[in-house]
Coordinates of C-alpha atoms and ligand atoms in Angstrom, one line a residue:
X1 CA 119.4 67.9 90.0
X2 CA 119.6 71.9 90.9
X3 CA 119.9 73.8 87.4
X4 CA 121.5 77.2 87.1
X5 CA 118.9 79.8 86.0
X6 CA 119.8 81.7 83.4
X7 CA 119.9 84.3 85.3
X8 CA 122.2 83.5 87.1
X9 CA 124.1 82.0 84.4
X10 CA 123.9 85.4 82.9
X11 CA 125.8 87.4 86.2
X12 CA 128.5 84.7 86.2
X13 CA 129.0 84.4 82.3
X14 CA 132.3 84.7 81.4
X15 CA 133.7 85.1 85.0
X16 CA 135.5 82.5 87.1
X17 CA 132.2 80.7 88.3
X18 CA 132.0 82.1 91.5
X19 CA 129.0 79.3 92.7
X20 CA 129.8 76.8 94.5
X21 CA 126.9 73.8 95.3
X22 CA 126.0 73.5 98.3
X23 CA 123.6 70.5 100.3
X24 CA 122.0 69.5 96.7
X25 CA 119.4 72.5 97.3
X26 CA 120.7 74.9 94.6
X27 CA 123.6 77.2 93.8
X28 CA 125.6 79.7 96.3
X29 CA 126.0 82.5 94.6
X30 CA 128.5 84.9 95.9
X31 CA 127.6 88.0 94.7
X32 CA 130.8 89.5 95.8
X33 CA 132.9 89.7 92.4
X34 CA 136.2 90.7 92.2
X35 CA 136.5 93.9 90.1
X36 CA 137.6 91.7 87.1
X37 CA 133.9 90.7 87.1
X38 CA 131.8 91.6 83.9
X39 CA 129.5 93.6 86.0
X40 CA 132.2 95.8 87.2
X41 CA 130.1 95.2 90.7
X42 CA 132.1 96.8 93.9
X43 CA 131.4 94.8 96.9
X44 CA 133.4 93.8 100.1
X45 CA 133.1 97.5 101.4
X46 CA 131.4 98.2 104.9
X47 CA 127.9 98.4 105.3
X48 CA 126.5 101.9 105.0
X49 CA 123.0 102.8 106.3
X50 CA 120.8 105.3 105.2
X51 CA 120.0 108.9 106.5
X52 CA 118.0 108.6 109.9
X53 CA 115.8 111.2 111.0
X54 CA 114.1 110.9 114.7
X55 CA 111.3 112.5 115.8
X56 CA 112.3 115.2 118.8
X57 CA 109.0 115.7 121.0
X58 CA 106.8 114.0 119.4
X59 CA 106.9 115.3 116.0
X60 CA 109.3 114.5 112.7
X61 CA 108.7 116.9 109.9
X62 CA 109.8 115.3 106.8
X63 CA 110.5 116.2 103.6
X64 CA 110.4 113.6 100.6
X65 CA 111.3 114.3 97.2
X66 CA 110.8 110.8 94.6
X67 CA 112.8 111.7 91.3
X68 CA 115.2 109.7 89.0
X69 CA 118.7 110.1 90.2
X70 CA 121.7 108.6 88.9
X71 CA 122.7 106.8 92.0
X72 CA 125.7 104.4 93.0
X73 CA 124.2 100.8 93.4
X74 CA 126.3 97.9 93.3
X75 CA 128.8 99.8 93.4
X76 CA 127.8 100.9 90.0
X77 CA 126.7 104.3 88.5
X78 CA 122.7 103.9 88.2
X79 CA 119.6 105.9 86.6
X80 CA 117.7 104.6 89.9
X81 CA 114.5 106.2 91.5
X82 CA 115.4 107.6 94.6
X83 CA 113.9 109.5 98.2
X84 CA 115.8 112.6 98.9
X85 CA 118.8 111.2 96.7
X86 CA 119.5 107.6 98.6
X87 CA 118.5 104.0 97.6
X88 CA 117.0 103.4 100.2
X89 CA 115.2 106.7 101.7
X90 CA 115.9 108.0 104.6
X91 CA 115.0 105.6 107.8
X92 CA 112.3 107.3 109.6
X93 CA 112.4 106.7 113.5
X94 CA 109.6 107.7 115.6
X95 CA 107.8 106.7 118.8
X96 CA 104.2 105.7 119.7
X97 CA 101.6 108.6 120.1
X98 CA 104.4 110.5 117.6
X99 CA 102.8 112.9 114.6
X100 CA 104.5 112.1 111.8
X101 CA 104.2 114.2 109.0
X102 CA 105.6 113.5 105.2
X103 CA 105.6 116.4 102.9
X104 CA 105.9 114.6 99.6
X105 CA 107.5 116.3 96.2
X106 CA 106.3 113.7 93.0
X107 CA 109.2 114.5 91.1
X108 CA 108.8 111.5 89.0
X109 CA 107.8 111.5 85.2
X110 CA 104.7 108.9 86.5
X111 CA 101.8 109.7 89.2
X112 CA 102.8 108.5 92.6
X113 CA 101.7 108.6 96.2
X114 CA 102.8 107.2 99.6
X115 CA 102.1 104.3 102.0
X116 CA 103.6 103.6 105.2
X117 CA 103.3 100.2 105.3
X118 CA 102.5 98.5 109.0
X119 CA 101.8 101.5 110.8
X120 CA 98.2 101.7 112.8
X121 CA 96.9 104.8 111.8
X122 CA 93.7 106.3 110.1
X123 CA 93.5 105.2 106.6
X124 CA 91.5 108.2 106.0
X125 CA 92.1 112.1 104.8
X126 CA 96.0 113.0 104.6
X127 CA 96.6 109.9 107.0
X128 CA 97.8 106.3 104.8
X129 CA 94.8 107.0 102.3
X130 CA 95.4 104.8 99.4
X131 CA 92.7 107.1 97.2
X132 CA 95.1 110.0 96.8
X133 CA 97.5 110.6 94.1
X134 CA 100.1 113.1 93.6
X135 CA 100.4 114.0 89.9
X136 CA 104.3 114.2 88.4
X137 CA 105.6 117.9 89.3
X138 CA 102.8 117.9 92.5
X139 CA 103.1 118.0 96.0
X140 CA 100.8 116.4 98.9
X141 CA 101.3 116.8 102.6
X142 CA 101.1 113.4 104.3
X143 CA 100.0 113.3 108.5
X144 CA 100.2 110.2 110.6
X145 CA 98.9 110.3 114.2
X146 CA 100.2 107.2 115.3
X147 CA 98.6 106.1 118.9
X148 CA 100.0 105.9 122.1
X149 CA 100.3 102.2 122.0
X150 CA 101.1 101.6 118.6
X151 CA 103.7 98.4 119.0
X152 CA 107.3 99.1 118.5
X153 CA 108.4 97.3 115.2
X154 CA 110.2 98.3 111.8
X155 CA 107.9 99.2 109.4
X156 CA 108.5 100.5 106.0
X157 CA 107.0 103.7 103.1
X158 CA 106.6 103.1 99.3
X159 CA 104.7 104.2 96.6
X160 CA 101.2 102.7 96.0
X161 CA 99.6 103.5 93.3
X162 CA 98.0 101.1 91.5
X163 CA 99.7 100.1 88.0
X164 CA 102.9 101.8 89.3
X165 CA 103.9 100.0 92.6
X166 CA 106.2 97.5 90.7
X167 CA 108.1 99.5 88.9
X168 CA 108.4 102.3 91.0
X169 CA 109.6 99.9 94.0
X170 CA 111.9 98.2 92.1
X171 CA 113.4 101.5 90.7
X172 CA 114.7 102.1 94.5
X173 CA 111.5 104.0 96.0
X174 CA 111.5 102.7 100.1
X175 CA 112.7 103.7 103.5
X176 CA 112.4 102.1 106.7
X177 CA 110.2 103.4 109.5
X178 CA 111.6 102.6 113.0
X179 CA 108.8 102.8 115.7
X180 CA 110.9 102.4 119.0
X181 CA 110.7 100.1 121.9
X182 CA 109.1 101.8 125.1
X183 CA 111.7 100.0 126.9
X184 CA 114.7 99.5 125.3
X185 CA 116.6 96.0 124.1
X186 CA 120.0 96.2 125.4
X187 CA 122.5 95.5 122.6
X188 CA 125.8 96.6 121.7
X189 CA 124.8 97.8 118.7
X190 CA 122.1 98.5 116.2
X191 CA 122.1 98.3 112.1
X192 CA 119.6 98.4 109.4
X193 CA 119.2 96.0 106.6
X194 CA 116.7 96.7 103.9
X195 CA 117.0 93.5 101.5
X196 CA 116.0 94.3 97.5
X197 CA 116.2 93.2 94.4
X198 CA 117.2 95.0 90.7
X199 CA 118.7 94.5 87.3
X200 CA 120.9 96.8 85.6
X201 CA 121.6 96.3 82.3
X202 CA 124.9 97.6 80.7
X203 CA 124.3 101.1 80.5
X204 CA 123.3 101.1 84.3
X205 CA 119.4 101.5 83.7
X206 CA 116.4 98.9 85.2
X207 CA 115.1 97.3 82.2
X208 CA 111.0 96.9 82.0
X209 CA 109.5 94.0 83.5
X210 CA 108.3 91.7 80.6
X211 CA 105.0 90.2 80.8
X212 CA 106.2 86.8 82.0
X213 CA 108.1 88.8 84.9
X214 CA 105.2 90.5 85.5
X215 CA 103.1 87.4 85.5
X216 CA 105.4 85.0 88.0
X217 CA 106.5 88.6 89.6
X218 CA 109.6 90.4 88.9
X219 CA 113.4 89.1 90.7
X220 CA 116.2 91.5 90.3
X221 CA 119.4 89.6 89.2
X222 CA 121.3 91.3 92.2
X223 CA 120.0 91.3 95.6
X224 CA 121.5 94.2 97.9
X225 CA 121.0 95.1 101.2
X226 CA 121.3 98.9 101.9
X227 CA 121.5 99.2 98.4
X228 CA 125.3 97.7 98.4
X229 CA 126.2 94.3 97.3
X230 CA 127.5 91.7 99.6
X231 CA 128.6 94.7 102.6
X232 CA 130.9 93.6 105.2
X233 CA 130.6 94.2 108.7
X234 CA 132.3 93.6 112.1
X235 CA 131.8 92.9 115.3
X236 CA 133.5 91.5 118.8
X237 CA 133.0 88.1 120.3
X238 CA 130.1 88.2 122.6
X239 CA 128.7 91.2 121.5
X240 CA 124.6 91.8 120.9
X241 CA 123.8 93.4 117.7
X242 CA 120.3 94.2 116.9
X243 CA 119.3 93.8 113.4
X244 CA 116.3 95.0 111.5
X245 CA 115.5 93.9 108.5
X246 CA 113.4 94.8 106.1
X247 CA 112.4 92.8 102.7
X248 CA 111.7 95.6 100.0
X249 CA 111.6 93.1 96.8
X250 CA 109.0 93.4 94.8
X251 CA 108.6 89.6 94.2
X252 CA 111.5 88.0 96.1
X253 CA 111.5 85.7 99.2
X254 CA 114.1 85.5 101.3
X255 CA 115.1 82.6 103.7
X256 CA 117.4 83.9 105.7
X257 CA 120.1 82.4 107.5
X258 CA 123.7 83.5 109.4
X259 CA 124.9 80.2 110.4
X260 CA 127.9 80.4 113.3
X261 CA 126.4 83.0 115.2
X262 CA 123.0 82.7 117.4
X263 CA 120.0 84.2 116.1
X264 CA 116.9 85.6 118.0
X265 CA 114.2 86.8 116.5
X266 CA 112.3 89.8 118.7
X267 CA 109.1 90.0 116.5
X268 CA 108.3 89.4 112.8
X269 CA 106.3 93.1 111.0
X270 CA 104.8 94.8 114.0
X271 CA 105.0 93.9 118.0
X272 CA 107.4 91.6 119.6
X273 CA 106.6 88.2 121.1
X274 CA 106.3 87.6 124.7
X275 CA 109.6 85.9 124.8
X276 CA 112.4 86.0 122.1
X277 CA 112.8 83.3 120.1
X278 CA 116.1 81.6 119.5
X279 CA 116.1 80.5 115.7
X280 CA 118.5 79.1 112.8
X281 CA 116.7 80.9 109.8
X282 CA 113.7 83.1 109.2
X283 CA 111.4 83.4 105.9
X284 CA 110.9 86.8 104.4
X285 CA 107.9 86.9 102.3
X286 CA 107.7 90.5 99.8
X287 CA 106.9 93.2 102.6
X288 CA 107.8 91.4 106.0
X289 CA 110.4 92.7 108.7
X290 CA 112.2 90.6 111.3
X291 CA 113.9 92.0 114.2
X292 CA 116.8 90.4 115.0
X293 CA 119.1 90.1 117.9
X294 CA 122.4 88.4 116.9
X295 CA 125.1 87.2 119.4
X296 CA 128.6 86.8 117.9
X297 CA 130.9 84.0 118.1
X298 CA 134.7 84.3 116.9
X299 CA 134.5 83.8 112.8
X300 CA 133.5 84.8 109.7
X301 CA 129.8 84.6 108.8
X302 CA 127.6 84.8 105.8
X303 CA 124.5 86.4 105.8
X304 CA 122.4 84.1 102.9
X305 CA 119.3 83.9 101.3
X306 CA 118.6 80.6 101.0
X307 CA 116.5 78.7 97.9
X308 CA 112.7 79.3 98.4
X309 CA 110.6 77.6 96.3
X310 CA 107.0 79.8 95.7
X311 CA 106.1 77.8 92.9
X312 CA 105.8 78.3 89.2
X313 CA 102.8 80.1 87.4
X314 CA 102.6 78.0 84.7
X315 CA 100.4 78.9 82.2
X316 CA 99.7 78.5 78.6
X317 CA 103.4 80.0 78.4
X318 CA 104.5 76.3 80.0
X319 CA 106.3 76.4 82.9
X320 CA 107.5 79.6 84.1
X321 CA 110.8 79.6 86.2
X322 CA 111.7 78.2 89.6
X323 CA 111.6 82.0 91.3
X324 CA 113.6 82.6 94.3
X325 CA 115.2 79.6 93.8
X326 CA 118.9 80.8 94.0
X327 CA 121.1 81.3 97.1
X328 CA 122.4 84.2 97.7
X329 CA 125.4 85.5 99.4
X330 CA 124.1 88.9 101.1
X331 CA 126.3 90.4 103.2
X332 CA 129.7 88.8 105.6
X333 CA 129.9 89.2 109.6
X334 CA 133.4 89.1 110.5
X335 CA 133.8 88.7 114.4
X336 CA 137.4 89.1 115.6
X337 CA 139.1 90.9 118.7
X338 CA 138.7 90.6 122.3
X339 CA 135.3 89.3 123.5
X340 CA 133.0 92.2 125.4
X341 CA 131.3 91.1 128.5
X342 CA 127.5 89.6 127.9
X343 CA 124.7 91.5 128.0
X344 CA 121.7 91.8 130.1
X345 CA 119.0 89.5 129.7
X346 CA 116.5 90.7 127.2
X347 CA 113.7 92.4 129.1
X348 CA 110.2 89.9 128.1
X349 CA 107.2 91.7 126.6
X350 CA 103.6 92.3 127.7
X351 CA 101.9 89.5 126.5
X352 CA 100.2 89.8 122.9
X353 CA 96.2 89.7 122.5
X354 CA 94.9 86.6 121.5
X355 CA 91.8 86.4 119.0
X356 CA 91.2 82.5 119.3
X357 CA 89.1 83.4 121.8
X358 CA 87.6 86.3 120.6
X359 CA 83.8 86.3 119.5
X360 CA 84.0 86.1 116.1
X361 CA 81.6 88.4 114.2
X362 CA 81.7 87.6 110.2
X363 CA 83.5 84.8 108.2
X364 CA 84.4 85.3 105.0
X365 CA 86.3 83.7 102.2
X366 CA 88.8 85.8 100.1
X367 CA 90.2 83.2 97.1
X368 CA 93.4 83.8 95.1
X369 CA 93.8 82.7 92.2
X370 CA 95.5 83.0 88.7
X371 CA 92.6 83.0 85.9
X372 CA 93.2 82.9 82.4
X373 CA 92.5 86.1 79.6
X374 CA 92.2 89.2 81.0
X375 CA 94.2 91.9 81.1
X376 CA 97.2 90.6 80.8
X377 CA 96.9 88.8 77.2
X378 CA 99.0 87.0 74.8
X379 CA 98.6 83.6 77.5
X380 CA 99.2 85.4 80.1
X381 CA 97.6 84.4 83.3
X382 CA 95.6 87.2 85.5
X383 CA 95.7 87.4 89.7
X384 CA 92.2 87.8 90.9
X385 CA 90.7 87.9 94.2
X386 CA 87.3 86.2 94.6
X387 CA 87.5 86.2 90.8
X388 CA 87.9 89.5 90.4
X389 CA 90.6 92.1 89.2
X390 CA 91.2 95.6 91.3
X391 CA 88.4 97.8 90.3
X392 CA 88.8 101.4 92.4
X393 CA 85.3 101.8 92.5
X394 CA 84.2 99.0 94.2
X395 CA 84.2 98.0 97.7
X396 CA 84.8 94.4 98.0
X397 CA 84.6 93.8 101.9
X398 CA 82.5 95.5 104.2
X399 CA 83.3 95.2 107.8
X400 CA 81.7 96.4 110.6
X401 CA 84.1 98.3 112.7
X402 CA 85.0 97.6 116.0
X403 CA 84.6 93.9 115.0
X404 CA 86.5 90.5 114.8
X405 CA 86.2 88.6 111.9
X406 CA 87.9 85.3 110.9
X407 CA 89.0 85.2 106.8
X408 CA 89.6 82.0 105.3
X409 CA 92.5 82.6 102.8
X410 CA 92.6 80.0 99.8
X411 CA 94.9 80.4 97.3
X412 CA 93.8 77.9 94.1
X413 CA 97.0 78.6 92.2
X414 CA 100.8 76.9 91.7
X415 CA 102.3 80.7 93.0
X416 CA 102.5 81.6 96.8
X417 CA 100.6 84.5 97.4
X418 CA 101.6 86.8 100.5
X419 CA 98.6 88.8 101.7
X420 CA 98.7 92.5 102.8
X421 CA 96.5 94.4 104.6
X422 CA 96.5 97.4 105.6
X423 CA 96.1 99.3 109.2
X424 CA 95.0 96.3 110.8
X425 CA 97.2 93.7 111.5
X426 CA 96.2 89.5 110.9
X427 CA 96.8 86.8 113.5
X428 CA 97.5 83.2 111.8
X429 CA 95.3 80.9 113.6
X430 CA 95.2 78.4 111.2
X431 CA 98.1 76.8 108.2
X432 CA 96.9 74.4 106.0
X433 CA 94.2 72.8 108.6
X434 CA 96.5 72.9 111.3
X435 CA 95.8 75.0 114.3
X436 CA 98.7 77.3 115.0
X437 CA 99.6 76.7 118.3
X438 CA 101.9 79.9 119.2
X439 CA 100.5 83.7 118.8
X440 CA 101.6 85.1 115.2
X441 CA 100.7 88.7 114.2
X442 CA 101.8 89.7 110.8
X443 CA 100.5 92.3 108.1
X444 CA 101.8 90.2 105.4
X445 CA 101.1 86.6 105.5
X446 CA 102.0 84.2 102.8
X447 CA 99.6 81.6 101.6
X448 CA 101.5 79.1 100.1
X449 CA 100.4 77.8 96.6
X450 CA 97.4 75.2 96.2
X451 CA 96.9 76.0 100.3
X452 CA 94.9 77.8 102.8
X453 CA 95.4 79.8 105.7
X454 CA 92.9 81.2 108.6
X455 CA 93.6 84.4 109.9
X456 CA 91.5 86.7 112.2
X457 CA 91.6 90.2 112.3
X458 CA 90.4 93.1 114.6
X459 CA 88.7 95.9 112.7
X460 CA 89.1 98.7 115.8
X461 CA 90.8 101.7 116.4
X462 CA 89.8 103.1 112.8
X463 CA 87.4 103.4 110.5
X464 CA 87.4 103.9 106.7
X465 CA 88.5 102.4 103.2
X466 CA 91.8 100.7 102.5
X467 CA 93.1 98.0 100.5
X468 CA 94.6 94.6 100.8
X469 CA 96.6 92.7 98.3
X470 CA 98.7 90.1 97.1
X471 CA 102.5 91.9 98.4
X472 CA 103.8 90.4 94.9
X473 CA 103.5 93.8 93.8
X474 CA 103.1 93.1 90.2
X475 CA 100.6 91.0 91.0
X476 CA 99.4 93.9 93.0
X477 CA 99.7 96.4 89.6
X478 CA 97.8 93.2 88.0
X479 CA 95.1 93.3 90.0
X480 CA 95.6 91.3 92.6
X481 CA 94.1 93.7 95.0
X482 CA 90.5 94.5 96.8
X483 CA 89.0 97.7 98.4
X484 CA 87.3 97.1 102.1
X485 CA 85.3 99.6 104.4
X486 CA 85.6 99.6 107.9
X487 CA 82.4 101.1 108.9
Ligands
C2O505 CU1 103.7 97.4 101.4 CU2 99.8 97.9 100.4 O1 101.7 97.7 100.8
CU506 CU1 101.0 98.2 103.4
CU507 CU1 100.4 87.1 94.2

């Protein structure tokens, strides 16, 4: 028997129940209130998409400002964090063997800093170097050289420093990065979707995590895309839109399905597969991107996250709550109007490096798990790595560059973990003791709880320190991170 969370019981209180059960998996909630609603929440209006600024021969300049702005989210007035005035930033599109430079302007009250997230480039100096931080009121000048064949993809910036990732996500801090397709997909249109979670409370500001949110990690009670909630958009029988989207929660996953109109998924975080795949739903762990082609039929569909179940952390707390275990109304395509003629076949992709057959140069173990005491007190479990919390002066893995290694990935807890790393993207050769028969390159993989997962990775192209980390990001803030060296 589904329950209603209180959460959720806590956005439709006093309302006409706007849920409706569906399929004996859990509750639709349709987030689009009418404006009787005790939220006051405005939704039904188009989708908007942030500022986009392109490089022009092979450079974007950027400037980024991070400050607390009183924003409109939800249709609601909103003491949000904000880039250059927008929830979300500005998208950033660019092009491989592109300079990409980020002048950054902390104007927060806390220390913060800035991580592309996906992009293959050096992890060193004023490149994605986790190891700096800008001090509130300071300024640091961010360049990325990315390479001439850095794979097209939608990639994504935040902040990262550790201890202030969560909250500083969650407060509205991310943008996409678009790194363009040498050869362009033919579609009829293109549109942005960067999926996040938040919760307002009554006088429009983000109440502090508590430490159980922090332990099981945080999910907003209203899940927006663009920063709107439940955004309409149109389109013409026939037509090819191609979506990306971008999951910027800080602990939610999203199962994502638009059923009525036919989905094909391009590539999931960076690259594209060799051929598209035609699919019914795709699963966005905290930090993944699809990219989406979808063909419209004549009708009116809804764009929902479905119930995920990533487990319960327990604990001397007793139970913890069923997290992402709501569905979710996210956004309407309405497809009306004359049909457009079809497009052209989508053009297949040079096929992707394989590392099962690579020569395989270290194995190593990296275990996840939630311990008891620590830092987090009062009952409170702690995410470790190998044991261990984040300590910033200690290298944890030491690679040899211009290696392949193969990482076992066990994760002891009742809690998915999805696993970041940075600048070098993971292929999933192995789920649970089964061989993964396709080719799967990702930069966040989830390990689902009490499993294991074999990935192998290619340490080349650059050398240097960087980090990799559970993409809960309070987990992250927790601890749930480790420092390795490329060298
Ligand atoms: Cu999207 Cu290390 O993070
Ligand atoms: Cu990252
Ligand atoms: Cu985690």
């Amino acid at each position: 028997m589904p329950g209603i969370s209180r959460r959720n019981a806590l956005i439709l209180g006093g309302t006409g129940i706007a849920g409706i059960a569906v399929g004996g998996t859990g509750f639709f909630v349709n987030q689009g209130f009418s404006s009787s609603s005790v939220l006051g929440t405005a939704s039904g209006s188009a989708l908007l998409e942030p500022t986009e600024l392109r490089s022009a021969d092979g450079v974007l300049n950027v400037d980024l400002e991070a400050s607390p702005q009183r924003v409109t989210i939800a249709g609601r007035d909103v003491n949000a964090l904000s880039y250059n005035g927008g929830v979300p930033g500005p998208t950033l599109r660019v092009r491989a063997g592109d300079t990409l430079s980020v002048s950054l302007k902390n104007g927060l009250a806390d220390p913060s800093n800035l991580h592309v997230h996906g992009l293959h480039v050096s992890p060193e100096d004023n490149s994605d170097n986790m190891f700096v931080t800008v001090e509130a009121g300071d300024s640091f000048d961010y360049q990325y050289e990315l390479p001439a064949d850095h794979p097209p993809g939608v990639y994504w910036y935040h902040p990262h420093l550790h201890g202030f990732v969560a909250d500083q996500v969650f407060g509205g801090l991310y943008g996409a990065i678009i790194v363009e397709d040498p050869e362009p997909i033919p579609a009829d249109r293109e549109r942005l979707l960067v999926i996040s979670d938040i919760t307002l409370n009554s006088s429009g500001n983000i109440p502090a995590a508590s430490p159980m949110d922090e332990m099981s990690g945080r999910e907003g009670d209203l899940v927006l895309v663009n920063g709107q909630l439940a955004p309409d958009m149109t389109a013409r029988p026939g037509e090819r839109e191609r979506w990306r989207i971008v999951n910027a929660s800080v602990s939610r996953y999203l199962r994502l399905r638009l059923d009525g109109q036919q989905l094909t998924l391009l590539g999931i975080d960076s690259g594209r597969f060799e051929t598209a795949q035609d699919i019914d739903e795709v699963v966005l762990a905290p930090g993944n991107r699809a990219d989406l082609l979808v063909t419209s039929s004549a009708g009116t569909s809804t764009l929902r996250a479905l119930s995920y179940d990533r487990g319960s952390a327990g604990g001397m707390m007793g139970g913890g709550s069923f997290r992402s275990g709501d569905e979710v109304a996210l956004a309407t395509l309405t497809v009306a109007g004359d049909g457009v003629a079809a497009q052209q076949a989508i053009p297949s992709q040079p096929a992707q490096r394989d590392l099962r057959t690579a020569t395989v140069n270290a194995r190593r173990e990296l275990v996840f798990a939630m311990g008891m005491g620590g830092g987090m007190g009062g009952g409170m479990m702690t995410p470790t790595i190998n044991g261990r919390q984040f300590d910033a002066s200690r290298i944890d893995t030491t690679v040899q560059f211009d290696s392949v290694e193969e990482w076992l990935l066990t994760n002891t807890s009742t809690l998915d973990h999805p696993l970041h790393l940075h600048v070098w993207p993971m292929q999933i050769i192995e789920q649970d003791g089964q061989p993964v028969d396709s080719l799967l390159w990702q930069d966040v993989v989830n390990i689902p709880a009490r499993s294991t997962t074999r990935v192998r990775i290619a340490f080349e192209d650059y050398s240097g320190k960087t980090v990799y980390h559970c993409h809960i990001l309070d987990h992250e803030d927790n601890g749930m991170m480790g420092i390795i060296n490329a060298s």
